[in-house]
Every structure is written in C-alpha cells, then in structure tokens.
C-alpha cells in the first residue's frame, strides 16, 4: 500500500493543526469518493480529538465503530489494502500560528508552526511562504544544530568516496584517451579494408604526436591528472568541507534559499521580519515516501501468469 493521499488542516480556532497520510494500493482507488471521504473524516477526527498518533486515531469512534474497523471495511469492499500510515498533530504554542499547505494532487502536505511576539498579517504571510518552501524544497531539518553528527559524518563519507572516484577517473583519463585512439585506428583500418597496425601502441602515439587536435586533448587530460597528483591534503579537505556545507544548505530549512525571494535564505527572511518571529517546527508528508514499492508487472506477464495458474487448476 504505497499509493494514497495526504491531507492537512488547522482547527477553526487555530489552536490545533494536523497532517494525515492514508494509503491504498493504486492511484485509481485513491481518487475515489470513498477514499477521499475516509481521509477527510480521519483528518477532522484528529483535530477534534487531538489524536496525534496512528493508534489513537484508529481507536477514535466513527460511524458506530472505530476508524480501525472502518478502514478494514473499506479494504474489504475495495479489495485493496487501506492503511492509516501516519499522523502528526501540533497544538499551537502561545503566540504561535499554524499554517498548512496541500499540493493540488493531494500527494504532498505540510504543517508549519511559527511563533512571534504578536501574530501579525506579516507573520501569517511568512508562515504561508514557509509551507510552500517546505513543500517544494523538502528540508529535513530546521537548523544545522538539529543535524546529528553521525548523519553529517555519513554524508561526508559519501562525498569523499565520490571525490575518490572522480579523481581516479581523471588520473586514468590519459591512458583511456590512448585506448580510444587505438580503437579509432582499428575502426579506420576496418573501413579501409586494411589490417590494423601491427603495433597499435606505437601507431596511437604517432597519431597523437602528429595530429594537433589529438595532442591538445591528451595534454589537457595530462594537466588535469597532474593537478590531482599535486593537490595537497588540505586542499582536498577544503573541497570536501565545501561539499558538506552546500549539502547542509539544501537540507536545513533556515539555510535554504527562499523559493519566493531567491536572493535570501529563509533564515534571513525570518530575521528581517523581527517581532521575535521564529519557525519552531514543521512536518512534510509525501505519499509513499520511504515505502519500497513492489515491482510492477507488464500486461503480457500478468496474462501469462494467469494462464499458467489456470492450466494448473
């Protein structure tokens, strides 16, 4: 059950906000009236009963039973597994405003809390802008301090490995270029109906020496390789730190460049607003994220399996 929809809303008095994900197995079912009605009722029940986890919301009363029972009934009628995957509930802190955003396809929903000395229209507008930022840029953390050291270390290892692969490719490029020249000589001989040169290595070296374009290309590859060999560990470390820092600006909300004002970060906009304005927390749901989907079968494969099963029966 990796398909479905998400929903988010804030109570009429602004005191509680919730975001809910309900899953099924196909997008077709997720677009159906019964599925949408169930998701809407789950969202309203979460707000009304302050049910902030799956177990509490499933146990909430509805239609003469519980939502857990209702979900099971819908599963039985549709023939598709339905499951309440997750729910997040925020109770607004003093001086806080809760805002939500749900993308038009009901596959992304966001809930944001922003606090301020006084909730002005500017603060509310900022909170709305933040919901769009979270929806579009998928931050994982609010501040850099929220990023665990182990997470940073792991990503640093990833970047280090990528750099090693890139360096190895550059160091090997002069030899790889000669191999490409040798392959070209073989192809040329084949097109002309001749045998390849007896000494391909010598022929390739001769072509590179005689042809300015080939010679210039090889010299460029050799210069790049020499730079890698001459690079000291401090420079490599600086490059690695730069990669980690850039990565943090992509996953940390306050460090992200605003999608609305491209010359400023969300942190800068928050500071410029004054009024002790601060984003305190956010939740972003995207349908099926983190769920490993089963491989889909093409129509021919499905028919073949049905035919095989019928033959056995």
PDB file of C-alpha atoms in Angstrom:
ATOM      1  CA  UNK A   1       0.000   0.000   0.000  1.00  0.00           C
ATOM      2  CA  UNK A   2       2.296   2.716  -1.283  1.00  0.00           C
ATOM      3  CA  UNK A   3      -0.290   4.885  -3.055  1.00  0.00           C
ATOM      4  CA  UNK A   4      -2.921   7.082  -1.429  1.00  0.00           C
ATOM      5  CA  UNK A   5      -3.236  10.714  -0.407  1.00  0.00           C
ATOM      6  CA  UNK A   6      -2.352  13.168   2.322  1.00  0.00           C
ATOM      7  CA  UNK A   7      -4.383  15.912   3.967  1.00  0.00           C
ATOM      8  CA  UNK A   8      -3.686  18.756   6.363  1.00  0.00           C
ATOM      9  CA  UNK A   9      -5.784  21.361   8.150  1.00  0.00           C
ATOM     10  CA  UNK A  10      -5.927  23.663  11.150  1.00  0.00           C
ATOM     11  CA  UNK A  11      -8.875  23.836  13.524  1.00  0.00           C
ATOM     12  CA  UNK A  12     -11.250  26.773  13.229  1.00  0.00           C
ATOM     13  CA  UNK A  13      -9.803  28.459  16.303  1.00  0.00           C
ATOM     14  CA  UNK A  14      -6.244  27.931  15.088  1.00  0.00           C
ATOM     15  CA  UNK A  15      -5.234  26.002  18.185  1.00  0.00           C
ATOM     16  CA  UNK A  16      -4.566  22.614  16.591  1.00  0.00           C
ATOM     17  CA  UNK A  17      -3.140  21.504  13.258  1.00  0.00           C
ATOM     18  CA  UNK A  18      -2.827  18.041  11.788  1.00  0.00           C
ATOM     19  CA  UNK A  19      -1.461  16.231   8.756  1.00  0.00           C
ATOM     20  CA  UNK A  20      -2.533  12.684   7.866  1.00  0.00           C
ATOM     21  CA  UNK A  21      -1.478  10.057   5.308  1.00  0.00           C
ATOM     22  CA  UNK A  22      -3.859   7.313   4.227  1.00  0.00           C
ATOM     23  CA  UNK A  23      -2.521   4.606   1.911  1.00  0.00           C
ATOM     24  CA  UNK A  24      -4.016   2.178  -0.567  1.00  0.00           C
ATOM     25  CA  UNK A  25      -2.555   0.118  -3.383  1.00  0.00           C
ATOM     26  CA  UNK A  26      -3.498   2.048  -6.529  1.00  0.00           C
ATOM     27  CA  UNK A  27      -3.901   5.663  -7.511  1.00  0.00           C
ATOM     28  CA  UNK A  28      -7.283   4.782  -9.026  1.00  0.00           C
ATOM     29  CA  UNK A  29      -8.703   3.899  -5.596  1.00  0.00           C
ATOM     30  CA  UNK A  30      -7.078   6.966  -4.014  1.00  0.00           C
ATOM     31  CA  UNK A  31      -9.078   9.171  -6.390  1.00  0.00           C
ATOM     32  CA  UNK A  32     -12.357   7.528  -5.408  1.00  0.00           C
ATOM     33  CA  UNK A  33     -15.072   9.228  -3.370  1.00  0.00           C
ATOM     34  CA  UNK A  34     -14.997   6.665  -0.535  1.00  0.00           C
ATOM     35  CA  UNK A  35     -11.249   7.004  -0.069  1.00  0.00           C
ATOM     36  CA  UNK A  36     -11.411  10.804  -0.061  1.00  0.00           C
ATOM     37  CA  UNK A  37     -14.292  10.760   2.427  1.00  0.00           C
ATOM     38  CA  UNK A  38     -12.377   8.454   4.766  1.00  0.00           C
ATOM     39  CA  UNK A  39      -9.265  10.648   4.608  1.00  0.00           C
ATOM     40  CA  UNK A  40     -11.305  13.784   5.290  1.00  0.00           C
ATOM     41  CA  UNK A  41     -13.006  12.186   8.288  1.00  0.00           C
ATOM     42  CA  UNK A  42      -9.663  10.981   9.665  1.00  0.00           C
ATOM     43  CA  UNK A  43      -8.260  14.494   9.444  1.00  0.00           C
ATOM     44  CA  UNK A  44     -11.257  16.074  11.171  1.00  0.00           C
ATOM     45  CA  UNK A  45     -11.205  13.396  13.878  1.00  0.00           C
ATOM     46  CA  UNK A  46      -7.514  14.030  14.522  1.00  0.00           C
ATOM     47  CA  UNK A  47      -8.222  17.725  15.051  1.00  0.00           C
ATOM     48  CA  UNK A  48     -11.376  17.263  17.110  1.00  0.00           C
ATOM     49  CA  UNK A  49      -9.938  14.559  19.370  1.00  0.00           C
ATOM     50  CA  UNK A  50      -6.316  15.736  19.360  1.00  0.00           C
ATOM     51  CA  UNK A  51      -5.292  12.269  18.197  1.00  0.00           C
ATOM     52  CA  UNK A  52      -1.614  12.642  17.418  1.00  0.00           C
ATOM     53  CA  UNK A  53      -0.617   9.079  16.586  1.00  0.00           C
ATOM     54  CA  UNK A  54      -1.917   6.233  14.468  1.00  0.00           C
ATOM     55  CA  UNK A  55      -3.131   4.096  17.374  1.00  0.00           C
ATOM     56  CA  UNK A  56      -5.146   6.929  18.936  1.00  0.00           C
ATOM     57  CA  UNK A  57      -6.711   7.947  15.653  1.00  0.00           C
ATOM     58  CA  UNK A  58      -7.572   4.369  14.698  1.00  0.00           C
ATOM     59  CA  UNK A  59      -9.283   3.950  18.074  1.00  0.00           C
ATOM     60  CA  UNK A  60     -11.411   7.084  17.604  1.00  0.00           C
ATOM     61  CA  UNK A  61     -15.132   6.462  17.208  1.00  0.00           C
ATOM     62  CA  UNK A  62     -16.799   6.850  13.807  1.00  0.00           C
ATOM     63  CA  UNK A  63     -19.987   5.511  12.208  1.00  0.00           C
ATOM     64  CA  UNK A  64     -20.880   3.240  15.113  1.00  0.00           C
ATOM     65  CA  UNK A  65     -17.389   1.763  15.375  1.00  0.00           C
ATOM     66  CA  UNK A  66     -13.764   2.855  15.249  1.00  0.00           C
ATOM     67  CA  UNK A  67     -11.680   4.137  12.388  1.00  0.00           C
ATOM     68  CA  UNK A  68      -9.665   0.924  12.510  1.00  0.00           C
ATOM     69  CA  UNK A  69     -12.856  -1.026  11.850  1.00  0.00           C
ATOM     70  CA  UNK A  70     -13.959   1.401   9.168  1.00  0.00           C
ATOM     71  CA  UNK A  71     -10.603   1.115   7.377  1.00  0.00           C
ATOM     72  CA  UNK A  72     -10.942  -2.680   7.462  1.00  0.00           C
ATOM     73  CA  UNK A  73     -14.443  -2.431   5.983  1.00  0.00           C
ATOM     74  CA  UNK A  74     -13.225  -0.195   3.147  1.00  0.00           C
ATOM     75  CA  UNK A  75     -10.409  -2.647   2.492  1.00  0.00           C
ATOM     76  CA  UNK A  76     -12.950  -5.446   2.208  1.00  0.00           C
ATOM     77  CA  UNK A  77     -15.216  -3.540  -0.165  1.00  0.00           C
ATOM     78  CA  UNK A  78     -12.473  -2.292  -2.453  1.00  0.00           C
ATOM     79  CA  UNK A  79     -10.306  -5.383  -2.493  1.00  0.00           C
ATOM     80  CA  UNK A  80      -7.301  -3.172  -1.825  1.00  0.00           C
ATOM     81  CA  UNK A  81      -5.439  -2.850   1.420  1.00  0.00           C
ATOM     82  CA  UNK A  82      -6.049   0.509   3.132  1.00  0.00           C
ATOM     83  CA  UNK A  83      -3.868   1.697   5.993  1.00  0.00           C
ATOM     84  CA  UNK A  84      -3.524   4.805   8.104  1.00  0.00           C
ATOM     85  CA  UNK A  85       0.209   5.236   7.851  1.00  0.00           C
ATOM     86  CA  UNK A  86       0.929   8.297   9.980  1.00  0.00           C
ATOM     87  CA  UNK A  87      -0.462  11.400  11.615  1.00  0.00           C
ATOM     88  CA  UNK A  88       1.224  14.479  13.073  1.00  0.00           C
ATOM     89  CA  UNK A  89      -0.603  16.820  15.424  1.00  0.00           C
ATOM     90  CA  UNK A  90       0.592  20.244  16.590  1.00  0.00           C
ATOM     91  CA  UNK A  91      -1.031  22.098  19.465  1.00  0.00           C
ATOM     92  CA  UNK A  92      -0.164  25.734  18.950  1.00  0.00           C
ATOM     93  CA  UNK A  93       2.218  27.238  21.479  1.00  0.00           C
ATOM     94  CA  UNK A  94       1.374  30.646  22.997  1.00  0.00           C
ATOM     95  CA  UNK A  95       1.897  33.328  20.360  1.00  0.00           C
ATOM     96  CA  UNK A  96       2.049  30.777  17.562  1.00  0.00           C
ATOM     97  CA  UNK A  97       0.332  30.472  14.218  1.00  0.00           C
ATOM     98  CA  UNK A  98      -0.244  27.146  12.486  1.00  0.00           C
ATOM     99  CA  UNK A  99      -0.474  27.037   8.700  1.00  0.00           C
ATOM    100  CA  UNK A 100      -0.854  24.217   6.186  1.00  0.00           C
ATOM    101  CA  UNK A 101      -0.356  23.598   2.513  1.00  0.00           C
ATOM    102  CA  UNK A 102      -1.671  20.701   0.450  1.00  0.00           C
ATOM    103  CA  UNK A 103      -0.467  20.338  -3.118  1.00  0.00           C
ATOM    104  CA  UNK A 104      -3.165  20.102  -5.770  1.00  0.00           C
ATOM    105  CA  UNK A 105      -2.545  16.388  -6.382  1.00  0.00           C
ATOM    106  CA  UNK A 106      -3.020  15.563  -2.667  1.00  0.00           C
ATOM    107  CA  UNK A 107       0.373  13.854  -2.604  1.00  0.00           C
ATOM    108  CA  UNK A 108       2.268  16.468  -0.568  1.00  0.00           C
ATOM    109  CA  UNK A 109       1.027  18.119   2.622  1.00  0.00           C
ATOM    110  CA  UNK A 110       2.806  20.451   5.024  1.00  0.00           C
ATOM    111  CA  UNK A 111       2.136  21.707   8.546  1.00  0.00           C
ATOM    112  CA  UNK A 112       4.186  24.591   9.964  1.00  0.00           C
ATOM    113  CA  UNK A 113       4.282  26.392  13.302  1.00  0.00           C
ATOM    114  CA  UNK A 114       5.659  29.926  13.549  1.00  0.00           C
ATOM    115  CA  UNK A 115       5.857  31.906  16.785  1.00  0.00           C
ATOM    116  CA  UNK A 116       6.110  35.684  17.230  1.00  0.00           C
ATOM    117  CA  UNK A 117       5.691  38.370  19.849  1.00  0.00           C
ATOM    118  CA  UNK A 118       2.403  39.130  18.122  1.00  0.00           C
ATOM    119  CA  UNK A 119       0.790  37.299  15.222  1.00  0.00           C
ATOM    120  CA  UNK A 120       0.531  39.999  12.577  1.00  0.00           C
ATOM    121  CA  UNK A 121      -0.577  39.580   8.946  1.00  0.00           C
ATOM    122  CA  UNK A 122       3.121  39.678   8.005  1.00  0.00           C
ATOM    123  CA  UNK A 123       3.853  36.764  10.319  1.00  0.00           C
ATOM    124  CA  UNK A 124       0.964  34.773   8.878  1.00  0.00           C
ATOM    125  CA  UNK A 125       2.128  35.507   5.341  1.00  0.00           C
ATOM    126  CA  UNK A 126       5.636  34.384   6.285  1.00  0.00           C
ATOM    127  CA  UNK A 127       4.229  31.160   7.714  1.00  0.00           C
ATOM    128  CA  UNK A 128       2.329  30.549   4.457  1.00  0.00           C
ATOM    129  CA  UNK A 129       5.519  31.148   2.488  1.00  0.00           C
ATOM    130  CA  UNK A 130       7.330  28.642   4.698  1.00  0.00           C
ATOM    131  CA  UNK A 131       4.740  25.954   3.945  1.00  0.00           C
ATOM    132  CA  UNK A 132       5.393  26.433   0.228  1.00  0.00           C
ATOM    133  CA  UNK A 133       9.138  26.332   0.866  1.00  0.00           C
ATOM    134  CA  UNK A 134       8.872  23.065   2.774  1.00  0.00           C
ATOM    135  CA  UNK A 135       6.593  21.536   0.149  1.00  0.00           C
ATOM    136  CA  UNK A 136       8.842  22.431  -2.778  1.00  0.00           C
ATOM    137  CA  UNK A 137      12.341  22.068  -1.284  1.00  0.00           C
ATOM    138  CA  UNK A 138      11.862  19.123   1.125  1.00  0.00           C
ATOM    139  CA  UNK A 139      14.055  20.246   4.034  1.00  0.00           C
ATOM    140  CA  UNK A 140      14.846  17.535   6.572  1.00  0.00           C
ATOM    141  CA  UNK A 141      15.896  19.756   9.484  1.00  0.00           C
ATOM    142  CA  UNK A 142      15.057  23.183  10.855  1.00  0.00           C
ATOM    143  CA  UNK A 143      18.565  24.262  11.915  1.00  0.00           C
ATOM    144  CA  UNK A 144      22.086  22.942  11.413  1.00  0.00           C
ATOM    145  CA  UNK A 145      22.169  22.122  15.096  1.00  0.00           C
ATOM    146  CA  UNK A 146      19.378  19.620  14.504  1.00  0.00           C
ATOM    147  CA  UNK A 147      21.535  17.563  12.141  1.00  0.00           C
ATOM    148  CA  UNK A 148      23.113  14.679  14.027  1.00  0.00           C
ATOM    149  CA  UNK A 149      26.904  14.473  13.828  1.00  0.00           C
ATOM    150  CA  UNK A 150      26.633  10.872  12.657  1.00  0.00           C
ATOM    151  CA  UNK A 151      24.440  11.973   9.729  1.00  0.00           C
ATOM    152  CA  UNK A 152      26.999  14.601   8.715  1.00  0.00           C
ATOM    153  CA  UNK A 153      29.834  12.093   9.050  1.00  0.00           C
ATOM    154  CA  UNK A 154      27.991   9.608   6.859  1.00  0.00           C
ATOM    155  CA  UNK A 155      27.354  12.178   4.147  1.00  0.00           C
ATOM    156  CA  UNK A 156      30.968  13.260   4.389  1.00  0.00           C
ATOM    157  CA  UNK A 157      31.970   9.660   3.645  1.00  0.00           C
ATOM    158  CA  UNK A 158      29.686   9.660   0.613  1.00  0.00           C
ATOM    159  CA  UNK A 159      31.244  12.847  -0.758  1.00  0.00           C
ATOM    160  CA  UNK A 160      34.742  11.555  -0.026  1.00  0.00           C
ATOM    161  CA  UNK A 161      34.002   8.371  -1.947  1.00  0.00           C
ATOM    162  CA  UNK A 162      32.624  10.371  -4.866  1.00  0.00           C
ATOM    163  CA  UNK A 163      35.751  12.524  -4.910  1.00  0.00           C
ATOM    164  CA  UNK A 164      37.932   9.407  -4.920  1.00  0.00           C
ATOM    165  CA  UNK A 165      36.006   8.058  -7.913  1.00  0.00           C
ATOM    166  CA  UNK A 166      36.252  11.386  -9.755  1.00  0.00           C
ATOM    167  CA  UNK A 167      39.982  11.646  -9.039  1.00  0.00           C
ATOM    168  CA  UNK A 168      40.593   8.083 -10.177  1.00  0.00           C
ATOM    169  CA  UNK A 169      38.762   8.791 -13.437  1.00  0.00           C
ATOM    170  CA  UNK A 170      40.839  11.928 -14.068  1.00  0.00           C
ATOM    171  CA  UNK A 171      44.096  10.102 -13.298  1.00  0.00           C
ATOM    172  CA  UNK A 172      43.132   7.318 -15.702  1.00  0.00           C
ATOM    173  CA  UNK A 173      41.932   9.614 -18.477  1.00  0.00           C
ATOM    174  CA  UNK A 174      45.281   9.962 -20.341  1.00  0.00           C
ATOM    175  CA  UNK A 175      45.526   6.173 -20.659  1.00  0.00           C
ATOM    176  CA  UNK A 176      41.816   5.916 -21.502  1.00  0.00           C
ATOM    177  CA  UNK A 177      42.299   8.507 -24.244  1.00  0.00           C
ATOM    178  CA  UNK A 178      45.108   6.469 -25.814  1.00  0.00           C
ATOM    179  CA  UNK A 179      42.829   3.420 -25.743  1.00  0.00           C
ATOM    180  CA  UNK A 180      40.161   5.401 -27.600  1.00  0.00           C
ATOM    181  CA  UNK A 181      42.740   6.444 -30.196  1.00  0.00           C
ATOM    182  CA  UNK A 182      43.763   2.801 -30.661  1.00  0.00           C
ATOM    183  CA  UNK A 183      40.127   1.813 -31.134  1.00  0.00           C
ATOM    184  CA  UNK A 184      39.799   4.586 -33.735  1.00  0.00           C
ATOM    185  CA  UNK A 185      42.802   3.249 -35.649  1.00  0.00           C
ATOM    186  CA  UNK A 186      41.283  -0.237 -35.696  1.00  0.00           C
ATOM    187  CA  UNK A 187      37.962   1.151 -36.944  1.00  0.00           C
ATOM    188  CA  UNK A 188      39.661   3.196 -39.656  1.00  0.00           C
ATOM    189  CA  UNK A 189      41.603   0.170 -40.871  1.00  0.00           C
ATOM    190  CA  UNK A 190      38.413  -1.874 -40.971  1.00  0.00           C
ATOM    191  CA  UNK A 191      36.581   0.776 -43.010  1.00  0.00           C
ATOM    192  CA  UNK A 192      39.500   0.928 -45.476  1.00  0.00           C
ATOM    193  CA  UNK A 193      39.697  -2.875 -45.758  1.00  0.00           C
ATOM    194  CA  UNK A 194      43.156  -2.989 -44.181  1.00  0.00           C
ATOM    195  CA  UNK A 195      44.637  -4.866 -41.256  1.00  0.00           C
ATOM    196  CA  UNK A 196      45.061  -2.870 -38.021  1.00  0.00           C
ATOM    197  CA  UNK A 197      48.592  -1.591 -37.352  1.00  0.00           C
ATOM    198  CA  UNK A 198      50.841  -4.344 -36.005  1.00  0.00           C
ATOM    199  CA  UNK A 199      51.967  -2.125 -33.151  1.00  0.00           C
ATOM    200  CA  UNK A 200      48.844  -0.284 -32.053  1.00  0.00           C
ATOM    201  CA  UNK A 201      50.572   1.446 -29.148  1.00  0.00           C
ATOM    202  CA  UNK A 202      53.205   2.980 -31.391  1.00  0.00           C
ATOM    203  CA  UNK A 203      50.631   3.910 -34.032  1.00  0.00           C
ATOM    204  CA  UNK A 204      48.454   5.626 -31.450  1.00  0.00           C
ATOM    205  CA  UNK A 205      51.387   7.557 -30.023  1.00  0.00           C
ATOM    206  CA  UNK A 206      52.400   8.606 -33.515  1.00  0.00           C
ATOM    207  CA  UNK A 207      48.900   9.841 -34.351  1.00  0.00           C
ATOM    208  CA  UNK A 208      48.725  11.843 -31.138  1.00  0.00           C
ATOM    209  CA  UNK A 209      52.133  13.365 -31.857  1.00  0.00           C
ATOM    210  CA  UNK A 210      51.267  14.289 -35.440  1.00  0.00           C
ATOM    211  CA  UNK A 211      47.669  15.454 -35.001  1.00  0.00           C
ATOM    212  CA  UNK A 212      47.364  18.752 -33.143  1.00  0.00           C
ATOM    213  CA  UNK A 213      43.804  18.120 -32.003  1.00  0.00           C
ATOM    214  CA  UNK A 214      44.671  14.729 -30.542  1.00  0.00           C
ATOM    215  CA  UNK A 215      47.832  16.119 -28.982  1.00  0.00           C
ATOM    216  CA  UNK A 216      45.981  19.034 -27.375  1.00  0.00           C
ATOM    217  CA  UNK A 217      43.338  16.723 -25.942  1.00  0.00           C
ATOM    218  CA  UNK A 218      45.923  14.416 -24.407  1.00  0.00           C
ATOM    219  CA  UNK A 219      47.880  17.316 -22.953  1.00  0.00           C
ATOM    220  CA  UNK A 220      44.696  18.605 -21.333  1.00  0.00           C
ATOM    221  CA  UNK A 221      43.990  15.238 -19.727  1.00  0.00           C
ATOM    222  CA  UNK A 222      47.590  15.041 -18.514  1.00  0.00           C
ATOM    223  CA  UNK A 223      47.405  18.515 -16.962  1.00  0.00           C
ATOM    224  CA  UNK A 224      44.235  17.571 -15.105  1.00  0.00           C
ATOM    225  CA  UNK A 225      45.873  14.400 -13.815  1.00  0.00           C
ATOM    226  CA  UNK A 226      48.961  16.334 -12.725  1.00  0.00           C
ATOM    227  CA  UNK A 227      46.761  18.726 -10.744  1.00  0.00           C
ATOM    228  CA  UNK A 228      45.214  15.811  -8.856  1.00  0.00           C
ATOM    229  CA  UNK A 229      48.662  14.363  -8.065  1.00  0.00           C
ATOM    230  CA  UNK A 230      49.939  17.745  -6.893  1.00  0.00           C
ATOM    231  CA  UNK A 231      46.901  18.606  -4.782  1.00  0.00           C
ATOM    232  CA  UNK A 232      47.788  18.611  -1.097  1.00  0.00           C
ATOM    233  CA  UNK A 233      45.509  17.053   1.545  1.00  0.00           C
ATOM    234  CA  UNK A 234      44.480  20.478   2.898  1.00  0.00           C
ATOM    235  CA  UNK A 235      43.013  21.489  -0.449  1.00  0.00           C
ATOM    236  CA  UNK A 236      41.104  18.241  -0.721  1.00  0.00           C
ATOM    237  CA  UNK A 237      39.770  18.762   2.795  1.00  0.00           C
ATOM    238  CA  UNK A 238      38.622  22.259   1.899  1.00  0.00           C
ATOM    239  CA  UNK A 239      36.781  20.964  -1.160  1.00  0.00           C
ATOM    240  CA  UNK A 240      35.159  18.263   0.962  1.00  0.00           C
ATOM    241  CA  UNK A 241      34.066  20.805   3.579  1.00  0.00           C
ATOM    242  CA  UNK A 242      32.540  22.911   0.818  1.00  0.00           C
ATOM    243  CA  UNK A 243      30.502  19.973  -0.430  1.00  0.00           C
ATOM    244  CA  UNK A 244      29.207  19.222   3.077  1.00  0.00           C
ATOM    245  CA  UNK A 245      28.338  22.873   3.653  1.00  0.00           C
ATOM    246  CA  UNK A 246      26.425  23.081   0.366  1.00  0.00           C
ATOM    247  CA  UNK A 247      24.565  19.882   1.231  1.00  0.00           C
ATOM    248  CA  UNK A 248      23.534  21.385   4.581  1.00  0.00           C
ATOM    249  CA  UNK A 249      22.067  24.421   2.811  1.00  0.00           C
ATOM    250  CA  UNK A 250      19.883  22.009   0.859  1.00  0.00           C
ATOM    251  CA  UNK A 251      18.510  20.002   3.791  1.00  0.00           C
ATOM    252  CA  UNK A 252      18.294  22.668   6.535  1.00  0.00           C
ATOM    253  CA  UNK A 253      15.222  24.879   6.238  1.00  0.00           C
ATOM    254  CA  UNK A 254      16.745  28.072   7.668  1.00  0.00           C
ATOM    255  CA  UNK A 255      19.748  27.742   5.342  1.00  0.00           C
ATOM    256  CA  UNK A 256      17.729  27.120   2.190  1.00  0.00           C
ATOM    257  CA  UNK A 257      17.426  29.821  -0.436  1.00  0.00           C
ATOM    258  CA  UNK A 258      13.862  31.105  -0.477  1.00  0.00           C
ATOM    259  CA  UNK A 259      11.811  29.985  -3.471  1.00  0.00           C
ATOM    260  CA  UNK A 260       9.941  33.292  -3.220  1.00  0.00           C
ATOM    261  CA  UNK A 261      12.904  35.653  -2.754  1.00  0.00           C
ATOM    262  CA  UNK A 262      15.826  33.966  -4.461  1.00  0.00           C
ATOM    263  CA  UNK A 263      18.469  36.327  -3.072  1.00  0.00           C
ATOM    264  CA  UNK A 264      17.761  35.485   0.564  1.00  0.00           C
ATOM    265  CA  UNK A 265      17.629  32.437   2.787  1.00  0.00           C
ATOM    266  CA  UNK A 266      14.656  31.510   4.929  1.00  0.00           C
ATOM    267  CA  UNK A 267      16.750  32.352   7.996  1.00  0.00           C
ATOM    268  CA  UNK A 268      17.463  35.830   6.666  1.00  0.00           C
ATOM    269  CA  UNK A 269      13.797  36.457   5.910  1.00  0.00           C
ATOM    270  CA  UNK A 270      12.857  35.265   9.382  1.00  0.00           C
ATOM    271  CA  UNK A 271      15.374  37.623  10.980  1.00  0.00           C
ATOM    272  CA  UNK A 272      14.331  40.574   8.812  1.00  0.00           C
ATOM    273  CA  UNK A 273      10.714  40.138   9.885  1.00  0.00           C
ATOM    274  CA  UNK A 274      11.622  40.962  13.506  1.00  0.00           C
ATOM    275  CA  UNK A 275       8.847  40.676  16.098  1.00  0.00           C
ATOM    276  CA  UNK A 276      10.739  37.685  17.599  1.00  0.00           C
ATOM    277  CA  UNK A 277       9.461  35.647  14.675  1.00  0.00           C
ATOM    278  CA  UNK A 278      10.724  32.079  14.587  1.00  0.00           C
ATOM    279  CA  UNK A 279       9.840  28.880  12.784  1.00  0.00           C
ATOM    280  CA  UNK A 280       9.566  26.337  15.574  1.00  0.00           C
ATOM    281  CA  UNK A 281       8.673  23.114  13.748  1.00  0.00           C
ATOM    282  CA  UNK A 282       7.344  21.664  10.529  1.00  0.00           C
ATOM    283  CA  UNK A 283       6.055  18.392   9.124  1.00  0.00           C
ATOM    284  CA  UNK A 284       6.102  17.368   5.485  1.00  0.00           C
ATOM    285  CA  UNK A 285       4.290  14.294   4.166  1.00  0.00           C
ATOM    286  CA  UNK A 286       4.666  12.906   0.671  1.00  0.00           C
ATOM    287  CA  UNK A 287       2.602   9.898  -0.332  1.00  0.00           C
ATOM    288  CA  UNK A 288       4.539   6.662  -0.138  1.00  0.00           C
ATOM    289  CA  UNK A 289       7.905   8.190   0.751  1.00  0.00           C
ATOM    290  CA  UNK A 290      10.134   5.588   2.337  1.00  0.00           C
ATOM    291  CA  UNK A 291       7.936   2.692   1.241  1.00  0.00           C
ATOM    292  CA  UNK A 292       9.612   0.196  -1.049  1.00  0.00           C
ATOM    293  CA  UNK A 293       7.153  -0.448  -3.843  1.00  0.00           C
ATOM    294  CA  UNK A 294       6.728  -3.908  -5.275  1.00  0.00           C
ATOM    295  CA  UNK A 295       7.890  -4.196  -8.898  1.00  0.00           C
ATOM    296  CA  UNK A 296       5.054  -3.746 -11.340  1.00  0.00           C
ATOM    297  CA  UNK A 297       4.185  -6.409 -13.915  1.00  0.00           C
ATOM    298  CA  UNK A 298       3.507  -5.622 -17.512  1.00  0.00           C
ATOM    299  CA  UNK A 299       0.226  -6.782 -19.038  1.00  0.00           C
ATOM    300  CA  UNK A 300       1.776  -9.659 -21.015  1.00  0.00           C
ATOM    301  CA  UNK A 301       3.475 -11.026 -17.905  1.00  0.00           C
ATOM    302  CA  UNK A 302       0.265 -10.828 -15.894  1.00  0.00           C
ATOM    303  CA  UNK A 303      -1.722 -12.666 -18.604  1.00  0.00           C
ATOM    304  CA  UNK A 304       0.955 -15.365 -18.851  1.00  0.00           C
ATOM    305  CA  UNK A 305       0.873 -15.945 -15.096  1.00  0.00           C
ATOM    306  CA  UNK A 306      -2.934 -16.135 -15.083  1.00  0.00           C
ATOM    307  CA  UNK A 307      -2.867 -18.628 -17.951  1.00  0.00           C
ATOM    308  CA  UNK A 308      -0.270 -20.748 -16.164  1.00  0.00           C
ATOM    309  CA  UNK A 309      -2.323 -20.714 -12.968  1.00  0.00           C
ATOM    310  CA  UNK A 310      -5.466 -21.734 -14.894  1.00  0.00           C
ATOM    311  CA  UNK A 311      -3.627 -24.611 -16.534  1.00  0.00           C
ATOM    312  CA  UNK A 312      -2.507 -25.918 -13.177  1.00  0.00           C
ATOM    313  CA  UNK A 313      -6.034 -25.572 -11.789  1.00  0.00           C
TER     314      UNK A 313
END
